[in-house]
PDB file of C-alpha atoms in Angstrom:
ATOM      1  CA  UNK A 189     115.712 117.923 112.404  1.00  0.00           C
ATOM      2  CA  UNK A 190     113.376 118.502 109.567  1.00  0.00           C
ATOM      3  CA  UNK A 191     109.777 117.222 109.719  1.00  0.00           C
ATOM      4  CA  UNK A 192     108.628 114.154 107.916  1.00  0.00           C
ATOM      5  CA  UNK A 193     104.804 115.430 107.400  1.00  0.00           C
ATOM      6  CA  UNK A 194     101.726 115.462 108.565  1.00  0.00           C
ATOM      7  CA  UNK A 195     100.956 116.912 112.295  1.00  0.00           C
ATOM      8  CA  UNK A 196     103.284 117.841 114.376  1.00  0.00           C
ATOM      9  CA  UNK A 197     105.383 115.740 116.121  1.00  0.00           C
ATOM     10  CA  UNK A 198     104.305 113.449 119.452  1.00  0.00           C
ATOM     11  CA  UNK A 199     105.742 114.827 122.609  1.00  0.00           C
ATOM     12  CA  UNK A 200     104.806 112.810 126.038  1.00  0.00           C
ATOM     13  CA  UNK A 201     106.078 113.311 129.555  1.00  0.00           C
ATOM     14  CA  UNK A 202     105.396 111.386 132.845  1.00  0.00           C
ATOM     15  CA  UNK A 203     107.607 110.918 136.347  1.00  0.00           C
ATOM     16  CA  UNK A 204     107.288 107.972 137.679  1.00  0.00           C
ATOM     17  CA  UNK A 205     108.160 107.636 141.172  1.00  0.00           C
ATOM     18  CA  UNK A 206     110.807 104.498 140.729  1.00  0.00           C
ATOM     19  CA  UNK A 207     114.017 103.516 140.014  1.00  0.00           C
ATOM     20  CA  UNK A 208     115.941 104.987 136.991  1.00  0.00           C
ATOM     21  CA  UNK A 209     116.801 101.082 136.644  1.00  0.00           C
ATOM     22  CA  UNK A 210     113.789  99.655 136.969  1.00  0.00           C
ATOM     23  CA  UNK A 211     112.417 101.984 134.418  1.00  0.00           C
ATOM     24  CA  UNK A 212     115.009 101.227 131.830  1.00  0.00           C
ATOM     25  CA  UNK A 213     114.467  97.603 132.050  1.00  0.00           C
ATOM     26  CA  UNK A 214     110.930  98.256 131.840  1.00  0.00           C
ATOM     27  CA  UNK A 215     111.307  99.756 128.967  1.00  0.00           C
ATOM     28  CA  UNK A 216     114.739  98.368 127.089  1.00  0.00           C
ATOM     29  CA  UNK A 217     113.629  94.886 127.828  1.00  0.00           C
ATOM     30  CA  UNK A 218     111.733  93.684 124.329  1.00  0.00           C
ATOM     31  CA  UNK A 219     109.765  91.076 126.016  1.00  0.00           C
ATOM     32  CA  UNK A 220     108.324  93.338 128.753  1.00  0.00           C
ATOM     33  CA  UNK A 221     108.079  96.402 126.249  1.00  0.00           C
ATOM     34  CA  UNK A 222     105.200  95.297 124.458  1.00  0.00           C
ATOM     35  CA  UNK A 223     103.265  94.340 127.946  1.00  0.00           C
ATOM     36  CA  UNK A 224     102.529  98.174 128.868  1.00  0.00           C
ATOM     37  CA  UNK A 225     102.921  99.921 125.439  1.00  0.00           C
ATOM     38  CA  UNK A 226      99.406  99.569 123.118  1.00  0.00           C
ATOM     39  CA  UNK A 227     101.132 100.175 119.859  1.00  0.00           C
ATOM     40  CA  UNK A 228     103.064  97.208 119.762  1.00  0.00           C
ATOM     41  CA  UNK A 229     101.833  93.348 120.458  1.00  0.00           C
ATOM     42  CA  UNK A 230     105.542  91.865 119.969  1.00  0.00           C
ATOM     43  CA  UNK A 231     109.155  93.501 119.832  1.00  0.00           C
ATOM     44  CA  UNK A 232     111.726  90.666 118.495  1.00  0.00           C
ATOM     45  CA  UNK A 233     115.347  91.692 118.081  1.00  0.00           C
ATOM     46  CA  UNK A 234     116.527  90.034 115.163  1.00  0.00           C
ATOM     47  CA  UNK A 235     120.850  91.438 115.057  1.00  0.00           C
ATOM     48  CA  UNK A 236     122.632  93.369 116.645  1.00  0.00           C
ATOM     49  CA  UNK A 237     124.363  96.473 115.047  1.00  0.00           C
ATOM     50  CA  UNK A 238     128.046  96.786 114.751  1.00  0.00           C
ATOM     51  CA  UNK A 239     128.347  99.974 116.762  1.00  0.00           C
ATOM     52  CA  UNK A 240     126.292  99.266 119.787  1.00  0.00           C
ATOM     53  CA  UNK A 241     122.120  98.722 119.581  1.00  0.00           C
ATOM     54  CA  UNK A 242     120.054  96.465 117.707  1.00  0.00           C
ATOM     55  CA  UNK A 243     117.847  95.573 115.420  1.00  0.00           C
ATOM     56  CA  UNK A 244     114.238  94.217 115.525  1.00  0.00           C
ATOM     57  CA  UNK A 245     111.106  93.674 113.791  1.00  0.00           C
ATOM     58  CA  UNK A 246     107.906  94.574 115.771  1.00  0.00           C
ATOM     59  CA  UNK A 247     103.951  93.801 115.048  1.00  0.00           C
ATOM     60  CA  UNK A 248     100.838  94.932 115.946  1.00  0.00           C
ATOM     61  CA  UNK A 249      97.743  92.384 115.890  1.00  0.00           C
ATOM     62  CA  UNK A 250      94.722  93.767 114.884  1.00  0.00           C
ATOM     63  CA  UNK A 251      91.188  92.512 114.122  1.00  0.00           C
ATOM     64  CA  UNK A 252      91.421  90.874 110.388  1.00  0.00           C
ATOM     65  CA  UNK A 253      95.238  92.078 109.766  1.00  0.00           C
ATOM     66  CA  UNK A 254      98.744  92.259 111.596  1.00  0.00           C
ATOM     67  CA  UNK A 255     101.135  95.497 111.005  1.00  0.00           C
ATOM     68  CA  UNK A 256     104.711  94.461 110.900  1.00  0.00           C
ATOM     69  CA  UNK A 257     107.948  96.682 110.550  1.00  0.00           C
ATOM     70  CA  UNK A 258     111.384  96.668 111.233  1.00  0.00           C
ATOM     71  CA  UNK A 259     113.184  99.107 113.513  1.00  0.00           C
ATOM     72  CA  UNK A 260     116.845  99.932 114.854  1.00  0.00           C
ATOM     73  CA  UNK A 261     117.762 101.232 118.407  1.00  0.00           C
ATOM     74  CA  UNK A 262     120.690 102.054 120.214  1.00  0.00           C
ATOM     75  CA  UNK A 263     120.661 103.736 124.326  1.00  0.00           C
ATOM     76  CA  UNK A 264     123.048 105.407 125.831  1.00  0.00           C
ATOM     77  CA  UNK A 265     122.899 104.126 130.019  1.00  0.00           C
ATOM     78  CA  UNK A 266     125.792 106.488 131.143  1.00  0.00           C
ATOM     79  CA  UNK A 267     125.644 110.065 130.502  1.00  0.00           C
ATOM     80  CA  UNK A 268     127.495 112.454 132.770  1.00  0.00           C
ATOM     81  CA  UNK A 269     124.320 114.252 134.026  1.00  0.00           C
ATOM     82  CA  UNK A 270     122.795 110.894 135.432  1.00  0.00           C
ATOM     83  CA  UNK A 271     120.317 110.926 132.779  1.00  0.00           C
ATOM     84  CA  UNK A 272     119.867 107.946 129.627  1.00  0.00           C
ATOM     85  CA  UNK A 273     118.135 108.154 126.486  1.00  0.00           C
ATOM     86  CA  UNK A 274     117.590 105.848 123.916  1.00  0.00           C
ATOM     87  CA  UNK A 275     116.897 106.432 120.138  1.00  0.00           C
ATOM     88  CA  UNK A 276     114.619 104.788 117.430  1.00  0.00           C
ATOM     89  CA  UNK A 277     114.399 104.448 113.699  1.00  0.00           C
ATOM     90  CA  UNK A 278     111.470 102.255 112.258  1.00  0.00           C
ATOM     91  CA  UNK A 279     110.294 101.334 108.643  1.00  0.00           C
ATOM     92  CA  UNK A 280     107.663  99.155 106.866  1.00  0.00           C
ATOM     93  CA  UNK A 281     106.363  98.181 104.107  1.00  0.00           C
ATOM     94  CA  UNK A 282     102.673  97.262 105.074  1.00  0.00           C
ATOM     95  CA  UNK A 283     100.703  99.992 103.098  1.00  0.00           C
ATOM     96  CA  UNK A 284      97.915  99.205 105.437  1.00  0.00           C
ATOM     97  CA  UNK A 285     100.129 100.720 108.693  1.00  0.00           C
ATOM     98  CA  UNK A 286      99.046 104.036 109.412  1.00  0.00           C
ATOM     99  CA  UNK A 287     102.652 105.279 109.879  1.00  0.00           C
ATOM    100  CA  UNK A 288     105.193 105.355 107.583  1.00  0.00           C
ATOM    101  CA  UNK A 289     109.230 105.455 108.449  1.00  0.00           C
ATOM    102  CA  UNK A 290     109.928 107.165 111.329  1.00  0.00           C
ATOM    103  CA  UNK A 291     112.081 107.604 113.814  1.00  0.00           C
ATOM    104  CA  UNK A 292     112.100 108.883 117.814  1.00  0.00           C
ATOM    105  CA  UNK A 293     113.887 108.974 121.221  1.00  0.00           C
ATOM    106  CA  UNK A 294     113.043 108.090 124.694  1.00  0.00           C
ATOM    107  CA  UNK A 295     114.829 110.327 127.717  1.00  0.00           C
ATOM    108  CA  UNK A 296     115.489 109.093 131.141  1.00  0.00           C
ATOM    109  CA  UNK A 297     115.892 112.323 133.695  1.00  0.00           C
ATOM    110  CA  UNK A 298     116.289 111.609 137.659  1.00  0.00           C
ATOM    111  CA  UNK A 299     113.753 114.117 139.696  1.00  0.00           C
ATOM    112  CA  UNK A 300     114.096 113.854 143.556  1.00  0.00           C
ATOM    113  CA  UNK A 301     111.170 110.677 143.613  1.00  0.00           C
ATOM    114  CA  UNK A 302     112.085 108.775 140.685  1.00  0.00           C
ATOM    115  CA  UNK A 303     112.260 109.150 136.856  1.00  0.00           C
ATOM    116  CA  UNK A 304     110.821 111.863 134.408  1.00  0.00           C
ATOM    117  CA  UNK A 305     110.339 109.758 131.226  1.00  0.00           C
ATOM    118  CA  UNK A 306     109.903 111.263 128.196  1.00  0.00           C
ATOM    119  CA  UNK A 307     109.469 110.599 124.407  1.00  0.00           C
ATOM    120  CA  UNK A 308     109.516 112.687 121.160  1.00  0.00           C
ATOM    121  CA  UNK A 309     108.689 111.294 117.806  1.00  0.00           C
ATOM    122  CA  UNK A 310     107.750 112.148 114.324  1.00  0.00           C
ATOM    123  CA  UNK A 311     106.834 109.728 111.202  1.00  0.00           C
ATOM    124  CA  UNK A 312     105.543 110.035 107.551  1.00  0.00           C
ATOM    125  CA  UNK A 313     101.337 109.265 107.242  1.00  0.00           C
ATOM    126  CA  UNK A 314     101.165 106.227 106.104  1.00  0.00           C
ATOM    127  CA  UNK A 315      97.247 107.062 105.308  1.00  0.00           C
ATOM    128  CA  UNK A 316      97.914 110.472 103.934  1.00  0.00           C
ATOM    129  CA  UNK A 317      98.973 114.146 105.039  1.00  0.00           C
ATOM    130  CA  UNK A 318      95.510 115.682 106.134  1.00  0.00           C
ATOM    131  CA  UNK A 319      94.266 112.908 107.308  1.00  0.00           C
ATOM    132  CA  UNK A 320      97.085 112.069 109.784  1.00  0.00           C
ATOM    133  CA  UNK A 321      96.507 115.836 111.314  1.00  0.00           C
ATOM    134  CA  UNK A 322      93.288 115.614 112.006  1.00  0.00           C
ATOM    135  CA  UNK A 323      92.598 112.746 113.014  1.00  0.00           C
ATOM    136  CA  UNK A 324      95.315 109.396 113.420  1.00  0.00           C
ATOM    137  CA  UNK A 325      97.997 111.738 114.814  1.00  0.00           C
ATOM    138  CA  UNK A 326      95.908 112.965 117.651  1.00  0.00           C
ATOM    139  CA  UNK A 327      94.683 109.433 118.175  1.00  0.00           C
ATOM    140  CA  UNK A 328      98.597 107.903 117.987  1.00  0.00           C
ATOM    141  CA  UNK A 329      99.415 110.617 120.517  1.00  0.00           C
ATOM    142  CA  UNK A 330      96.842 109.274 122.883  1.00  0.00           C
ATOM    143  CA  UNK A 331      97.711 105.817 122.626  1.00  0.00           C
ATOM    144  CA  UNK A 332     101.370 106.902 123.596  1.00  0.00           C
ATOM    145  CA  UNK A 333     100.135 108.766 126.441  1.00  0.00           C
ATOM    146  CA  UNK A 334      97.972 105.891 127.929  1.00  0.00           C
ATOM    147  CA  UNK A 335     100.044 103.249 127.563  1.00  0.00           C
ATOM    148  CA  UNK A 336     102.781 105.712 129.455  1.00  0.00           C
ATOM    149  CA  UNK A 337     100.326 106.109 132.141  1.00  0.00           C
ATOM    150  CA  UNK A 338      99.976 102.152 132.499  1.00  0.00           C
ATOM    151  CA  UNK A 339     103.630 101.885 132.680  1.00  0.00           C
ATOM    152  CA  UNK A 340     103.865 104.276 135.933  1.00  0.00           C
ATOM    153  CA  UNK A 341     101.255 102.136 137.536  1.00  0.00           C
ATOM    154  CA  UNK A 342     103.156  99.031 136.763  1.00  0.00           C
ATOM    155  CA  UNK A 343     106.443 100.658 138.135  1.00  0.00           C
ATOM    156  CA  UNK A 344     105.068 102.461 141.273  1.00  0.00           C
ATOM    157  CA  UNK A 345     102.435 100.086 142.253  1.00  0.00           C
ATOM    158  CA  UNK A 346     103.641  96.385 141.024  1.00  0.00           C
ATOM    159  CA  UNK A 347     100.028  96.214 138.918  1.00  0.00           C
ATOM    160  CA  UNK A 348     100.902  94.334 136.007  1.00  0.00           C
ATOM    161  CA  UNK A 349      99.691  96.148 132.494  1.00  0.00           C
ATOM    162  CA  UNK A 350      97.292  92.948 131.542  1.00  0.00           C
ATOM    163  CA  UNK A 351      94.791  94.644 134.509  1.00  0.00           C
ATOM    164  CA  UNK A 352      94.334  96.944 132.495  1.00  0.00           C
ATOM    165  CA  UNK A 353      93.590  96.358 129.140  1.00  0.00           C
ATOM    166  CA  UNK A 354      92.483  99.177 126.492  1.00  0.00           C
ATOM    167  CA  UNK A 355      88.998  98.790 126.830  1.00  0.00           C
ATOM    168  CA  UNK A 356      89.600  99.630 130.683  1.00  0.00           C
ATOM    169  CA  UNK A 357      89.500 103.556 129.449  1.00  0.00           C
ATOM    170  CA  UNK A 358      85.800 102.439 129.931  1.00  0.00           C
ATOM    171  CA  UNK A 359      85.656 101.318 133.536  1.00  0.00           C
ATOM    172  CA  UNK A 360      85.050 105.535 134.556  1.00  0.00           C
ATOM    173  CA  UNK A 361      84.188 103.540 138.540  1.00  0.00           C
ATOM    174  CA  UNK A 362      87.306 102.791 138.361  1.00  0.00           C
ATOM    175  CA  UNK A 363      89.770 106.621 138.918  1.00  0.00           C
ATOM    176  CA  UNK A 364      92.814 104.758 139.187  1.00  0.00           C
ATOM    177  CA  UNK A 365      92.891 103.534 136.206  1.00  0.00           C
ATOM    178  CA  UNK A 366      95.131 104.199 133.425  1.00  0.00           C
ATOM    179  CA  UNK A 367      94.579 108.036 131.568  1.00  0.00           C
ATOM    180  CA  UNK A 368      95.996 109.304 129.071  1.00  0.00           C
ATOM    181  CA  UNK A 369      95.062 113.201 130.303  1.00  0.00           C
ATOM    182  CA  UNK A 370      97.951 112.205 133.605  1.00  0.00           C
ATOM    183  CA  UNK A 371     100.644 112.984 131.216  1.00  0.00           C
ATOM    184  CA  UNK A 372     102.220 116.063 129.631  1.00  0.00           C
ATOM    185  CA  UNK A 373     101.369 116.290 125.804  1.00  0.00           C
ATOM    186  CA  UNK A 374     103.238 119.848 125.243  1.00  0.00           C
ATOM    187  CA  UNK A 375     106.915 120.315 125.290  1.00  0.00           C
ATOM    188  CA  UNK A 376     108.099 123.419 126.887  1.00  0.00           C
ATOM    189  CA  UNK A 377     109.336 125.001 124.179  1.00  0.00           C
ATOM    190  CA  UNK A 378     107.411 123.350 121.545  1.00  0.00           C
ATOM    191  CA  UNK A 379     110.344 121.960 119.962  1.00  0.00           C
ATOM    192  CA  UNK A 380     109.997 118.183 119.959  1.00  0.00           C
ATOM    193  CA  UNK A 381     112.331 116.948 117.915  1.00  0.00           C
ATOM    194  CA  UNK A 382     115.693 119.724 118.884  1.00  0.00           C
ATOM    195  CA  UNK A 383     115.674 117.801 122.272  1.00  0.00           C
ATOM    196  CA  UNK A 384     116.732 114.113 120.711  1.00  0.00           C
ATOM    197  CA  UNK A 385     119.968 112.971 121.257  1.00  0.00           C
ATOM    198  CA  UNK A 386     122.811 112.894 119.222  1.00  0.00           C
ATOM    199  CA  UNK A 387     122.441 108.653 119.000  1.00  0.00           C
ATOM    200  CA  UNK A 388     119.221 109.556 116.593  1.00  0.00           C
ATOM    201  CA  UNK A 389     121.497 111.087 113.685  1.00  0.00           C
ATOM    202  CA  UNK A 390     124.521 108.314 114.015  1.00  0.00           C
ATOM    203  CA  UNK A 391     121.712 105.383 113.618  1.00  0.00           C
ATOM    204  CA  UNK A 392     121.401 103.439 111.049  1.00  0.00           C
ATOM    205  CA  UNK A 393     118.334 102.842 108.962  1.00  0.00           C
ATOM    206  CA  UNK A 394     116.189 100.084 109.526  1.00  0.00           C
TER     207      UNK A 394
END
């Protein structure tokens, strides 16, 4: 796939000792999706698409201003090697958003104590090539990473993501908290985007 600008793309890796189902609903579900994840504060699916998936517009409530976008989806639940994906295309139009259009996939691998869950995704700065590279890509990567890390608590330990809110990065007394640093930010073979699944190219825009 050819790169939309700016850094490189995100790459983030965790296993989660749970169920491959419980993960997926974790994850699928729009109303629980926004509970773990810090990038969005609401995911509502507003059609479905006429070959499987769905669309949805999403926001994110900051101090002073909201980001809002629209996005399509479609996952694939059976695949002969007992692994899922899911894949993601997202727009908007707010010039204030820091990303651009994008677009992304989630993959679903069973290990021998749960679920290796894994996401690769690329978008155009919204804010401008340089300054995505050094600076908001690094910090978007993070946020991915964290909010991954709050998601295996929630599935291995029942702790529901509101415990831990952003600012908990803070609470250093506190080692079990979520961290960013407990996931894998490198892909093997450096090539992010090769691994998506097919579903990413057959999606439809936003």
């Amino acid at each position: 796939m050819s790169r939309l600008g700016g850094g490189p793309p995100i790459y983030v890796s965790t296993d989660i000792e749970a169920s491959m189902d419980d993960v997926w609903r974790m994850t699928q579900d729009t109303d629980l999706h926004p509970r773990w994840d810090a990038r969005f504060s609401s995911i509502t699916p507003t059609a479905e698409l006429p070959g499987g998936g769905q669309r949805f517009r999403y926001e994110l409530r900051l101090p002073g201003h909201v980001l809002t976008g629209e996005g399509t989806s479609v996952g694939e639940k059976r695949r002969p090697d007992g692994s899922r994906t899911s894949a993601l295309r997202f727009a908007t139009d707010d010039r204030l958003s820091p990303l651009g259009d994008g677009r992304g996939y989630w993959r679903y691998e069973p290990t021998p104590s749960g679920v290796r869950f894994t996401t690769g995704y690329d978008y155009r700065p919204g804010w401008g090539g340089l300054v995505d590279r050094l600076v908001l890509r690094r910090c978007v990567g993070w946020l991915t990473a964290w909010s991954f890390d709050r998601l295996r608590i929630w599935a291995e330990r029942g702790q529901e993501p509101e415990r831990w809110p952003l600012h908990s990065v803070l609470w250093w007394w506190r080692p079990e908290r979520p961290r960013a640093a407990r996931c894998r930010r490198r892909a093997s073979d450096g090539r992010v985007m090769d691994a998506a699944p097919a579903t990413l190219d057959e999606l439809e825009a936003p």
